[in-house]
Coordinates of C-alpha atoms in Angstrom, one line a residue:
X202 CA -1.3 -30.4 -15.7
X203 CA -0.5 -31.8 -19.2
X204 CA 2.9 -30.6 -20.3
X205 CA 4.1 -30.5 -23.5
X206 CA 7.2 -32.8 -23.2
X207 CA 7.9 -35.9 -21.2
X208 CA 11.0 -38.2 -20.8
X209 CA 8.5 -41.3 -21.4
X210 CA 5.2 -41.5 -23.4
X211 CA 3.1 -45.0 -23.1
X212 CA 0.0 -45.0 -25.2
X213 CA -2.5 -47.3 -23.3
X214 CA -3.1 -48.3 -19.6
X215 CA -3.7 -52.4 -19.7
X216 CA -1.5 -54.9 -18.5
X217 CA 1.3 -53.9 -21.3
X218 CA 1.0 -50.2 -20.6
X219 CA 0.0 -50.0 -17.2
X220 CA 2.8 -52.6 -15.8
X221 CA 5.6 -50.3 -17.8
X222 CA 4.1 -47.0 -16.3
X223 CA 4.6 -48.8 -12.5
X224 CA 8.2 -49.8 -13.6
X225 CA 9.2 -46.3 -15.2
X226 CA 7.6 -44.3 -12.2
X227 CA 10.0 -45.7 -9.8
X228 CA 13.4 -43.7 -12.0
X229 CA 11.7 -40.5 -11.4
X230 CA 11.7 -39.4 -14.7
X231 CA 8.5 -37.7 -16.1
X232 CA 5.9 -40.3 -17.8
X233 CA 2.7 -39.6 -19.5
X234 CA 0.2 -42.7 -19.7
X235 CA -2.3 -41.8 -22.4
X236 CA -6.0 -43.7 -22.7
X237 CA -8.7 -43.3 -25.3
X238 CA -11.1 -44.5 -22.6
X239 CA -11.9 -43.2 -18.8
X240 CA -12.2 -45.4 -15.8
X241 CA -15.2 -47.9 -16.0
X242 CA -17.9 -46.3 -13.6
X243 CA -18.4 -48.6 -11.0
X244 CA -22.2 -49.5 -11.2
X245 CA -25.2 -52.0 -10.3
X246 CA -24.3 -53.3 -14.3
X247 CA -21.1 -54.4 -13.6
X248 CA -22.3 -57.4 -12.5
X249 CA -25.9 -58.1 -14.6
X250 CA -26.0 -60.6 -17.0
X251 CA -28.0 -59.0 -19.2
X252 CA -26.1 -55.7 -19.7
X253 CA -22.7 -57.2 -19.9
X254 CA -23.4 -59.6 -22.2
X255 CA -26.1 -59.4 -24.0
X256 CA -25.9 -55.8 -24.2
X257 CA -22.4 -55.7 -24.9
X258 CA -22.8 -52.7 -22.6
X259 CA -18.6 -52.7 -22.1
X260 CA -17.4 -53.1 -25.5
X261 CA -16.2 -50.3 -27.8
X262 CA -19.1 -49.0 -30.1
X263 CA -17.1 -49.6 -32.8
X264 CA -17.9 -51.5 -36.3
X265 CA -15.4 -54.0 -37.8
X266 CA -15.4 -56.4 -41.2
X267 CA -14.2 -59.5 -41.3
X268 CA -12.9 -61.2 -44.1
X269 CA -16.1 -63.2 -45.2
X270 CA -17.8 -59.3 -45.7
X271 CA -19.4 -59.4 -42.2
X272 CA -19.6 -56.5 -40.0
X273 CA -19.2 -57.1 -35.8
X274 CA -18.3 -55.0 -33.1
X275 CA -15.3 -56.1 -32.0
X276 CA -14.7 -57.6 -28.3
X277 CA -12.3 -54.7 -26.7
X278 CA -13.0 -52.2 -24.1
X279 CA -11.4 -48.6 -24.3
X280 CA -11.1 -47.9 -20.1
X281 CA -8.4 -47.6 -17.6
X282 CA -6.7 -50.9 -17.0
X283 CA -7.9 -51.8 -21.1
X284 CA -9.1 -55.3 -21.7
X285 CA -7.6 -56.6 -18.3
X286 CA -11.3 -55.2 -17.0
X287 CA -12.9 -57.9 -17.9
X288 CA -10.7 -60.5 -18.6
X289 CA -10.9 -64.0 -16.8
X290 CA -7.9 -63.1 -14.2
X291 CA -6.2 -66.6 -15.1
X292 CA -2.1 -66.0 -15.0
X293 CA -0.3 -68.7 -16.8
X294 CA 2.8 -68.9 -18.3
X295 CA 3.6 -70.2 -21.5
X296 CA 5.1 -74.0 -21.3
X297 CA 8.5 -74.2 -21.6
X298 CA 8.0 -75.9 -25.2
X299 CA 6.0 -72.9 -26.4
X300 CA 9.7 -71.2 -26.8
X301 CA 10.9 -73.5 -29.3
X302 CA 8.3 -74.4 -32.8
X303 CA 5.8 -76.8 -32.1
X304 CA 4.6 -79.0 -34.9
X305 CA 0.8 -78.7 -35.7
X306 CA -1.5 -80.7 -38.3
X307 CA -1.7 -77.4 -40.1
X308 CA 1.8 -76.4 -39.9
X309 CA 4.7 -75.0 -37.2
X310 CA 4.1 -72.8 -35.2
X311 CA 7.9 -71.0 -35.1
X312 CA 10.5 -70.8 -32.5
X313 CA 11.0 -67.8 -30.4
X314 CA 14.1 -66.2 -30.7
X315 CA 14.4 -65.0 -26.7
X316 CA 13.7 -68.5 -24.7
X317 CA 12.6 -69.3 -21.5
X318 CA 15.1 -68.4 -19.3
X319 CA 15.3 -64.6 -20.2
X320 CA 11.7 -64.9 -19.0
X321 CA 11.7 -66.8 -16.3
X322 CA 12.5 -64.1 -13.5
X323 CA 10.1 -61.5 -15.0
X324 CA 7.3 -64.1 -14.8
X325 CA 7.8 -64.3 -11.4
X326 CA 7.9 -60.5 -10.8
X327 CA 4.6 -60.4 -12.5
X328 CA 3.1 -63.1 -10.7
X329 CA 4.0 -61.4 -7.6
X330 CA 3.2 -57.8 -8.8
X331 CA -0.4 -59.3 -9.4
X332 CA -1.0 -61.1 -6.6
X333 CA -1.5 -64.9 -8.7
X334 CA -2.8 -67.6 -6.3
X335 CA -1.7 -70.8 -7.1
X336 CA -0.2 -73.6 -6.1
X337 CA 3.4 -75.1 -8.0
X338 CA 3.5 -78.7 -9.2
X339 CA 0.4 -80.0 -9.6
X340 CA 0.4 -79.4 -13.2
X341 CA 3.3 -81.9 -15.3
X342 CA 3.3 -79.0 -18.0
X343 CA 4.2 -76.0 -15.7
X344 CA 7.4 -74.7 -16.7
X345 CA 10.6 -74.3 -14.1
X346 CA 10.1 -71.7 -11.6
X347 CA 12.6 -70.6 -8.5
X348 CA 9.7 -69.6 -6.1
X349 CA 6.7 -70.6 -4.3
X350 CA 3.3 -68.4 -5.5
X351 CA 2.6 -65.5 -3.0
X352 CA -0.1 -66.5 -2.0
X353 CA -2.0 -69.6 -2.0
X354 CA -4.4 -71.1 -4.8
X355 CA -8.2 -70.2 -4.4
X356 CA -9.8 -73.4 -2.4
X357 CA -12.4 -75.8 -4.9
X358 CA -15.7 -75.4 -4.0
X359 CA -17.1 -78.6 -3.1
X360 CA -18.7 -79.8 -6.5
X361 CA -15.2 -78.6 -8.2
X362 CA -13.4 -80.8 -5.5
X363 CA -15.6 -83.9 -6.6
X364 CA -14.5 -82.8 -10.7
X365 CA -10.6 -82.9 -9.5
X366 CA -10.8 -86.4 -7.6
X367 CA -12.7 -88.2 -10.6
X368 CA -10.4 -87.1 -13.4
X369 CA -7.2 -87.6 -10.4
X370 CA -8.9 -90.9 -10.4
X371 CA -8.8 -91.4 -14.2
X372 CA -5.1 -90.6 -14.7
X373 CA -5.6 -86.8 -15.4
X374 CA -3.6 -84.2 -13.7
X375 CA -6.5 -81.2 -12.9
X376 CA -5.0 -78.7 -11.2
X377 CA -5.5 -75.0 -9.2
X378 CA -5.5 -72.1 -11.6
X379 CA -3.3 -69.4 -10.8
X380 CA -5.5 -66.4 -10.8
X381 CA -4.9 -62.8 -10.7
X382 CA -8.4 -62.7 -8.1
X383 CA -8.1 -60.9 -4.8
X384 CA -9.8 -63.3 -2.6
X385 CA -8.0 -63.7 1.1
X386 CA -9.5 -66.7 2.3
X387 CA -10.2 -67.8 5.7
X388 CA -9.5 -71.5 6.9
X389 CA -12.5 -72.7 4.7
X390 CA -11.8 -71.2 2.1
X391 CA -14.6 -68.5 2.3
X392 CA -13.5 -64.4 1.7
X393 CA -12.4 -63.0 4.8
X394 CA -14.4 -60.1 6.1
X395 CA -12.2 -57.9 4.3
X396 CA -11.4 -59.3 1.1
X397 CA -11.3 -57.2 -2.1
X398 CA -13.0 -60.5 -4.0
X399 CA -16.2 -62.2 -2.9
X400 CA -16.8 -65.8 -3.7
X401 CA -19.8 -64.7 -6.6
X402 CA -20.4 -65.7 -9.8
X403 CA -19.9 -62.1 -11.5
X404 CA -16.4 -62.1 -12.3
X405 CA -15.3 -63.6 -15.3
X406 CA -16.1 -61.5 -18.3
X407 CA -17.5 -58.8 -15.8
X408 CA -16.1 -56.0 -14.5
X409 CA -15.2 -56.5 -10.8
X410 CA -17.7 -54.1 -8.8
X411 CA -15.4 -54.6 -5.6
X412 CA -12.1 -54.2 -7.8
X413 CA -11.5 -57.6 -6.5
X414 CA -9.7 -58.4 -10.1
X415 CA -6.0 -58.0 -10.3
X416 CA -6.0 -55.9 -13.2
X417 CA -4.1 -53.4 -14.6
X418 CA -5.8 -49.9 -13.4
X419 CA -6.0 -51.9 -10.1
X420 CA -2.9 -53.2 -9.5
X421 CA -0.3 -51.1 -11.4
X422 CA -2.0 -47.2 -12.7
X423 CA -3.7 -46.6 -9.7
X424 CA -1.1 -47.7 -7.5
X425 CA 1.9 -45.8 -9.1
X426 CA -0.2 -42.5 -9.8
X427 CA -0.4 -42.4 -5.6
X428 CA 3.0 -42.9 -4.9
X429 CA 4.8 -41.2 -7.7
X430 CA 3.8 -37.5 -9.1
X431 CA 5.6 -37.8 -11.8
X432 CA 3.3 -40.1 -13.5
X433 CA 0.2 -38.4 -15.4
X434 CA -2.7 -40.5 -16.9
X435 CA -4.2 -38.6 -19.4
X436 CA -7.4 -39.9 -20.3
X437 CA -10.5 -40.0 -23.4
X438 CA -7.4 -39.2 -25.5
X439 CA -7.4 -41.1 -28.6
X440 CA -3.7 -41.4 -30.3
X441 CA -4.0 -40.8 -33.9
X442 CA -1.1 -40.7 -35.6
X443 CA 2.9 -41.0 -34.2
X444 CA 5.1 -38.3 -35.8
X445 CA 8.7 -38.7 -36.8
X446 CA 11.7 -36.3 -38.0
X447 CA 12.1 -36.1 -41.6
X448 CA 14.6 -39.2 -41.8
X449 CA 12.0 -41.2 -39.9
X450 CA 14.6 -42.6 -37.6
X451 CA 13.0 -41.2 -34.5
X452 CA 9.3 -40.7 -33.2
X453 CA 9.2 -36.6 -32.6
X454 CA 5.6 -36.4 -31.8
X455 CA 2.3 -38.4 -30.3
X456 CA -0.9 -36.7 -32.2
X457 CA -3.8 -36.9 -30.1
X458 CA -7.6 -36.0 -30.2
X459 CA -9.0 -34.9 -27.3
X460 CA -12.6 -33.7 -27.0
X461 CA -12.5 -33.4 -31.3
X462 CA -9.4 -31.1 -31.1
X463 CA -5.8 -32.0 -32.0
X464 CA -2.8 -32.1 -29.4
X465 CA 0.7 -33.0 -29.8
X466 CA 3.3 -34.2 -27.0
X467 CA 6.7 -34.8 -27.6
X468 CA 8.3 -38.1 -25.6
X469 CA 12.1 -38.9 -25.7
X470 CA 10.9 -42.4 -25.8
X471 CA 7.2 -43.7 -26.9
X472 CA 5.8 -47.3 -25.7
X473 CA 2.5 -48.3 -27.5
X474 CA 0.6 -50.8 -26.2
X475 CA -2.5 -50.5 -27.4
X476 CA -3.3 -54.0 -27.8
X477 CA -2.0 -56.0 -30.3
X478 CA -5.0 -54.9 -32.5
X479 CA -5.0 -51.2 -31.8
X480 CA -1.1 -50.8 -31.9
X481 CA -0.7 -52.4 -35.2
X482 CA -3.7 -49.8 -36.7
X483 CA -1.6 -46.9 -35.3
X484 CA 1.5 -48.0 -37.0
X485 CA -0.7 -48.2 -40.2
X486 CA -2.2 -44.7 -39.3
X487 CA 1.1 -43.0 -39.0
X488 CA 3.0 -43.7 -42.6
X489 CA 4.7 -41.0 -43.7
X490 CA 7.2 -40.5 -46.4
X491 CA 10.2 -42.4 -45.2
X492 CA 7.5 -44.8 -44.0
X493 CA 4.5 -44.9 -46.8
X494 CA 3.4 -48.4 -45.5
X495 CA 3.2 -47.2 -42.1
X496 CA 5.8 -47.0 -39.5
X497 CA 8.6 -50.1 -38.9
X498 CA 6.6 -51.8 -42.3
X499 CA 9.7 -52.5 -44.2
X500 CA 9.3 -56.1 -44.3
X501 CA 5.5 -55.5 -44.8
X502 CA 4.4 -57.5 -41.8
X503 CA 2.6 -54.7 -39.5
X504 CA -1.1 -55.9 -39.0
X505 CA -0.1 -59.7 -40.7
X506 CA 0.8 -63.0 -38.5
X507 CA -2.3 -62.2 -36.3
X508 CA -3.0 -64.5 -34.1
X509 CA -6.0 -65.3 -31.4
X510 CA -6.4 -68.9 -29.5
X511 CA -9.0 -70.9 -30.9
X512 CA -11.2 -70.1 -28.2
X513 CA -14.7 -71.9 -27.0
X514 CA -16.8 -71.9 -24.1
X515 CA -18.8 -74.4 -23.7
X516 CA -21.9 -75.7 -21.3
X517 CA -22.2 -78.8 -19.6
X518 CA -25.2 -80.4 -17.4
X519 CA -24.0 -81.9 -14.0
X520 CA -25.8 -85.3 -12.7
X521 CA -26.1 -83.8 -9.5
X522 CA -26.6 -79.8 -8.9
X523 CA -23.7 -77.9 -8.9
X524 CA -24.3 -74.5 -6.4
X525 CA -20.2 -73.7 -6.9
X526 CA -20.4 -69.4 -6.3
X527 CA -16.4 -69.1 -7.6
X528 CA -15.8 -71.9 -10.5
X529 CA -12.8 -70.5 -12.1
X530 CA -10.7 -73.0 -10.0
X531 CA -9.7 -75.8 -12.3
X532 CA -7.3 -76.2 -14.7
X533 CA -6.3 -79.3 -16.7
X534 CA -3.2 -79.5 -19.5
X535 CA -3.1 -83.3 -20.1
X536 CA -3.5 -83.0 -23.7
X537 CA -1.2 -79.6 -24.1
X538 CA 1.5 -81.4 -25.9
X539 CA 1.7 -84.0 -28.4
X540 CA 1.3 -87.8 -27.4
X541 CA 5.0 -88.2 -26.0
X542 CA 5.2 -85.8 -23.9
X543 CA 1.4 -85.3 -22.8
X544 CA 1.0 -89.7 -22.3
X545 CA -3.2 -88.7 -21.9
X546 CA -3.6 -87.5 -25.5
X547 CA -4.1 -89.7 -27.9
X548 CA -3.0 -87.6 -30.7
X549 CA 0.2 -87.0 -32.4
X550 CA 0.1 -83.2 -32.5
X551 CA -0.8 -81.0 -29.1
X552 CA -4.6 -80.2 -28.5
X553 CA -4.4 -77.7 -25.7
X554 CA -5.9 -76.5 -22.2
X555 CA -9.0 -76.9 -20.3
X556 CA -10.1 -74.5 -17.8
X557 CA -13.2 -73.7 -15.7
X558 CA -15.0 -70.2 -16.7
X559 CA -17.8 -68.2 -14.7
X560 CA -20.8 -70.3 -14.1
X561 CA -23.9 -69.9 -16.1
X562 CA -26.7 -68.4 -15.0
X563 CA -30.2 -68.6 -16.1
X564 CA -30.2 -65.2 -17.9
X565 CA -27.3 -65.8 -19.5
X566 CA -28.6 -69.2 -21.0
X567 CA -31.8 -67.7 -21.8
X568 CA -30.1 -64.4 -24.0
X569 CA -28.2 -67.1 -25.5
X570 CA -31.5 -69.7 -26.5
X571 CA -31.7 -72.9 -25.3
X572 CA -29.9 -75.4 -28.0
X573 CA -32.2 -77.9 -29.9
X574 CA -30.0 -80.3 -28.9
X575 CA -30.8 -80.6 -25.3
X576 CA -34.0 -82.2 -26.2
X577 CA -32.9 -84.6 -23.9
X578 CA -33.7 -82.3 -21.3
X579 CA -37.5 -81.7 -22.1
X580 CA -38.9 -78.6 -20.8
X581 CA -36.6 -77.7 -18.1
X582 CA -36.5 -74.5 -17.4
X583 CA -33.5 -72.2 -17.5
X584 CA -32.9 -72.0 -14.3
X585 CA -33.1 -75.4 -13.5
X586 CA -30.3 -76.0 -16.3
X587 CA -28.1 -72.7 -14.5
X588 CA -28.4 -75.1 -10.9
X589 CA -26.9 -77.8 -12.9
X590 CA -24.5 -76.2 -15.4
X591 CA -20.6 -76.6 -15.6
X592 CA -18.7 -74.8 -17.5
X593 CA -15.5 -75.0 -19.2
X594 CA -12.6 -72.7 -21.6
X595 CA -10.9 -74.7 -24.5
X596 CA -8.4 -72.9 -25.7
X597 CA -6.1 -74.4 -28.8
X598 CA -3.5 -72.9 -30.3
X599 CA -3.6 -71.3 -33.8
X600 CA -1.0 -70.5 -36.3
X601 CA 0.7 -66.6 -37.7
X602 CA 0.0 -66.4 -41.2
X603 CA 0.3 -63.4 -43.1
X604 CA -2.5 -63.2 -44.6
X605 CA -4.4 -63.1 -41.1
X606 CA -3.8 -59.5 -40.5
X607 CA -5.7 -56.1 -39.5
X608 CA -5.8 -53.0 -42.1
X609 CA -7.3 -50.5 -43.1
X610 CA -9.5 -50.2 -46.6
X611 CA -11.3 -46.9 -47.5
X612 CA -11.1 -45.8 -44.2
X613 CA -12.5 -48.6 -42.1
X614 CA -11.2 -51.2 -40.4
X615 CA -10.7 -55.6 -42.0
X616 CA -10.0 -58.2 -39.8
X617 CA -9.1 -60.8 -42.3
X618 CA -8.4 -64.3 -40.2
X619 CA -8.3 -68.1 -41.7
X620 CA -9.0 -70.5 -38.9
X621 CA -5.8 -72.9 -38.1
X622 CA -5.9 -76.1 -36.3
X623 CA -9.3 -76.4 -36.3
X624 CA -8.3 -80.5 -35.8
X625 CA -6.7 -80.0 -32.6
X626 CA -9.6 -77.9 -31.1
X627 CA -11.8 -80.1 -32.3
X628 CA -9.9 -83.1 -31.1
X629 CA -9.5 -80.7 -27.1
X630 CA -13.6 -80.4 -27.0
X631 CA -14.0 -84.8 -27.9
X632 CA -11.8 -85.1 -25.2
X633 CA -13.2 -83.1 -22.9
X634 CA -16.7 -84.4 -23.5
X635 CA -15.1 -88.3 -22.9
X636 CA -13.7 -87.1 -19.3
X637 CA -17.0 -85.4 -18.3
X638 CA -18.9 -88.9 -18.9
X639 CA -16.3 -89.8 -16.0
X640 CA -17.4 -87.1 -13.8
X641 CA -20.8 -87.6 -13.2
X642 CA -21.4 -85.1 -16.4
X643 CA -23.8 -85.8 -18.8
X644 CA -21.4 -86.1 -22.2
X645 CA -23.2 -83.3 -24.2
X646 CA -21.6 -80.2 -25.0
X647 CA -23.1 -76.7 -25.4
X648 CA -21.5 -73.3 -26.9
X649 CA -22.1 -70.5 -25.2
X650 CA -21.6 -67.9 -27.6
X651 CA -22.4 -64.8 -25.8
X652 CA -19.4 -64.9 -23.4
X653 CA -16.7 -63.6 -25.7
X654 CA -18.6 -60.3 -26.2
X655 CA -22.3 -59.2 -28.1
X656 CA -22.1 -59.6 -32.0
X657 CA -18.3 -61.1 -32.4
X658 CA -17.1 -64.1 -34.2
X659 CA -15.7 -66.6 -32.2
X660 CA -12.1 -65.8 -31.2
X661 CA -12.9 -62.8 -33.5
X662 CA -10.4 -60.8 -31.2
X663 CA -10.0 -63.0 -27.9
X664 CA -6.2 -63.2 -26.8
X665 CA -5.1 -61.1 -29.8
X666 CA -1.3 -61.4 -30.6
X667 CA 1.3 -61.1 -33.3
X668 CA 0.7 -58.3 -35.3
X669 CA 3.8 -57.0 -34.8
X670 CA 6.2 -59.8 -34.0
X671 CA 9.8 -59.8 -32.8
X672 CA 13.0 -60.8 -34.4
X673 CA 16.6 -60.4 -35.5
X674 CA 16.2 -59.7 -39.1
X675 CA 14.3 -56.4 -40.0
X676 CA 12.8 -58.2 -43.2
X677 CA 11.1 -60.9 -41.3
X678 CA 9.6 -59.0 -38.2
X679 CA 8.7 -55.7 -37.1
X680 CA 10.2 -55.1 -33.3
X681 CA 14.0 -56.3 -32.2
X682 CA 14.8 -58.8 -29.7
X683 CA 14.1 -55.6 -27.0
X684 CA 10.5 -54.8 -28.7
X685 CA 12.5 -51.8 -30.6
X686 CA 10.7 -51.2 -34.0
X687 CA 13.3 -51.5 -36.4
X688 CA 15.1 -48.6 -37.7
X689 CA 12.9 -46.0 -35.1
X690 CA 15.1 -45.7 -32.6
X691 CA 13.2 -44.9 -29.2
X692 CA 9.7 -46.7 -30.5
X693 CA 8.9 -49.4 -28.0
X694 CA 5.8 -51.9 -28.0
X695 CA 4.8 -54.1 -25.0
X696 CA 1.5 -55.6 -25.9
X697 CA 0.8 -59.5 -27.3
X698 CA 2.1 -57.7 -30.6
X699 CA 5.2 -59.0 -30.3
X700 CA 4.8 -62.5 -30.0
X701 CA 6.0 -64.9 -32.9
X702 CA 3.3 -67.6 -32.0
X703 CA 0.7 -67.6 -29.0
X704 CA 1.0 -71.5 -27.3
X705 CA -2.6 -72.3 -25.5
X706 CA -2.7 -70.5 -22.4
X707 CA -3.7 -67.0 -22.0
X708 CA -1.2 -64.5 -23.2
X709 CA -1.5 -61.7 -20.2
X710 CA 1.0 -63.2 -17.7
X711 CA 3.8 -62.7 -20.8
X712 CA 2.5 -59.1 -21.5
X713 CA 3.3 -58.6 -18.3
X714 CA 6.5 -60.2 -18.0
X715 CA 7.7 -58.9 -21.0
X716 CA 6.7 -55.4 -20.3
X717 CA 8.9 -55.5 -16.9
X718 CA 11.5 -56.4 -19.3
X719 CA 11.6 -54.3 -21.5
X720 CA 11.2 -51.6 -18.7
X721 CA 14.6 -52.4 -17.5
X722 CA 16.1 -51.7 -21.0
X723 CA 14.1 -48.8 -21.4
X724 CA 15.2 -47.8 -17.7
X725 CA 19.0 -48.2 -18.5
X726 CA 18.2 -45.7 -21.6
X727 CA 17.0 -43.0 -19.4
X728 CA 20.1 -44.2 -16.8
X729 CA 17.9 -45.2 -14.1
X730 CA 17.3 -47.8 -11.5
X731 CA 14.1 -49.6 -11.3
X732 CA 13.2 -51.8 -8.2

């Protein structure tokens, strides 16, 4: 039964919501976690090609225009557990460097003002909340840690194994990436008779039919709405608008719409974490009088400094067949940082991360049309070219600018984003396509467009972040040094919103640490004791 008042109230269930409703159920106090969407219906399309991506049958039906005057839908799914449904389960955390600015062709990206160390025991908490495999030390970049992983990394298939030894034989550093995947393992590395995951190919960018992905409904909602009844999920309830008493110090009301009918709940303290997209549109959506910009906007900066990696997925054709079942295995950071301190890159400025992704398949290639330049593969068929595909992630960091921002303009919805550092990605993919000729990989590289989600620009909204970053001084940020929006006192975020610049790794790992640590102030508010 949904009451009318609650001690907490988190608007949205991924890995920023979800992970602060498991801390917060553990005080006892009453919590409401509120979803637009409903649980993704486990079904026979979770795991075809055709319907997940080319169909875009997961993404919100929603249409978006960027700043060239093109519409897209854009790549974010409204269920249970949010984008961590479908995400590519790879748990990194940032470098140790990413804390402090990092100098870029196109600028610097800035300093964070909490560093490493403040972080350092929640990432292991969220490691271990979600299960990462992995393996410490293998990678030069990884940043200090006090503990072993949980458990151990998922094995390399064998043509995976053979890609590790020839770049270990070339001076690289590949290494086991620490993924949020269920897969117990036997002695050979296959799933165990029980195992939640299945060595397959349908997992990144699908949903997991087995819930074999460590993601947020899975690990965290699910989990805490069994063991404590004083967590409600309310769900297909679409936030419009936060309220706030006339002096607009404090949030007095969450205005939702449930089934085309308005409802308002009342929460001593209200977490969004909507995604860094979402949250900073209902901030925009809520201005009021003592907030005509939209609430926390004093320095003007809600929606602005958005930031996404430069993402791209790309397609290369093995020498020899590759039959891998699991590739998301392999990582490789040799040209994160700039020349000194990454001795592999060439380049004066950092370049960024390597990563296997989900193996092609021949529907996918075919939905995606078979590049002219692979004329040097006359007539083979797409099959053929799915038996000898590898695949890899580059992802490069970009830079907040305010003018790269989310708003609204007569009612619909702008995603206005510059491309940054185009150099370095650039600079990532020639490298890349130099250490596949060592590899037995022919030294061609394709785009697969498709895998970031039907109709959106690349990186359109992949790894969003930023939109409503953290700082000391209310006129150049949005959230305090505890994700507090300045001058509301109990208004908490604890997406990617927050973050002042992005590094190259995937940013879930850090929504999840940060949102166990800003549990434990949120915790001390209520004067409770979390686990």
């Amino acid at each position: 039964m949904i009451e009318d008042r609650y001690d907490v109230v988190i608007v949205g269930s991924g890995p920023g919501g979800g992970t602060m409703a498991w801390k917060l159920a553990q005080t006892g106090k009453r919590i409401l976690l509120i979803e637009r969407g409903d649980y993704l219906k486990r079904e026979r399309e979770n795991w075809d090609t055709r319907e997940v991506f080319a169909r875009g049958r997961y993404q919100a039906d929603e249409t978006w225009t960027s700043s060239a005057g093109d519409t897209f839908r854009p790549g974010l799914h409204y269920f249970v557990g949010g984008n961590s449904k479908v995400y590519g389960g790879v748990l990194l955390r940032l470098r140790l460097e990413d804390f402090d600015a990092v100098r870029h062709p196109d600028g610097t990206a800035p300093e964070w003002p909490v560093k490493y160390d403040t972080f350092e025991p929640y990432y292991q908490a969220a490691e271990e909340l979600f299960e990462v495999r992995g393996q410490r030390g293998e990678d030069p970049t990884e940043p200090p840690s006090h503990k072993p992983y949980k458990h151990p990394a998922i094995r390399h298939e064998p043509r995976i194994e053979a890609l590790s030894e020839a770049w270990t034989r070339e001076g690289l550093n590949p290494f086991h990436l620490p993924m949020g995947a269920l897969l117990d393992q036997d002695e050979t590395g296959a799933a165990t008779p029980r195992s939640p995951l299945l060595r397959c190919d349908p997992f990144d960018g699908y949903p997991s039919l087995t819930n074999g992905k460590a993601d947020a409904q899975v690990i965290c909602v699910d989990p805490a709405l069994e063991a404590h009844p004083n967590l409600t999920l309310l769900k297909n309830a679409y936030v419009e608008r936060l309220l706030t008493d006339a002096g607009g110090g404090t949030v007095t009301g969450v205005e939702m719409i449930i089934e085309g009918r308005a409802h308002t709940i009342r929460g001593d303290i209200v977490v969004v974490a909507c995604g860094a997209l979402s949250s900073a549109l209902l901030f925009l959506r809520s201005a009021n009088d003592r907030h005509p910009d939209g609430l926390a906007n004093g320095s003007g900066l809600v929606g602005r400094n958005y930031m996404r990696h430069n993402n791209a997925t790309v397609l290369a054709i093995s020498k020899v067949p590759n039959p891998t079942e699991f590739q998301k295995t392999l990582g490789l950071n040799d040209f994160y940082h700039a020349h000194a301190k990454s001795p592999m890159n060439p380049h004066e400025f950092p370049l960024g991360h390597i990563q296997m992704v989900g193996k092609s398949d021949g529907m996918q290639i075919e939905a995606e049309g078979l590049p002219g330049f692979l004329h040097w593969l006359p007539e083979k068929p797409f099959d053929w070219i799915a038996r000898h595909s590898i695949d890899f992630w580059l992802t490069s960091e970009d830079l907040p600018r305010p003018e790269n921002r989310i708003f609204y303009r007569n009612g619909q919805v702008h995603l206005d984003l510059t491309e940054t550092n185009m150099d370095g990605h650039r600079a990532l993919r020639e490298m890349l396509r130099r250490i596949c000729d060592k590899a037995e990989i022919h030294p061609h590289l394709v785009d697969r467009s498709l895998y970031l989600g039907k109709d959106t620009p690349i990186g359109g909204t992949a790894h969003q972040a930023g939109t409503l970053r953290f700082g000391e001084d209310p006129a150049s940020s949005v959230l305090d040094l505890d994700c507090r929006a300045h001058g509301i006192d109990n208004l908490y975020v604890t997406d990617a919103s927050f973050f002042p610049s992005i590094g190259a790794v995937n940013p879930t790992l850090t929504i999840i640490a940060n949102a166990l640590r800003v549990a434990d102030t949120i915790a001390g508010r209520l004067g409770a004791s979390v686990g």
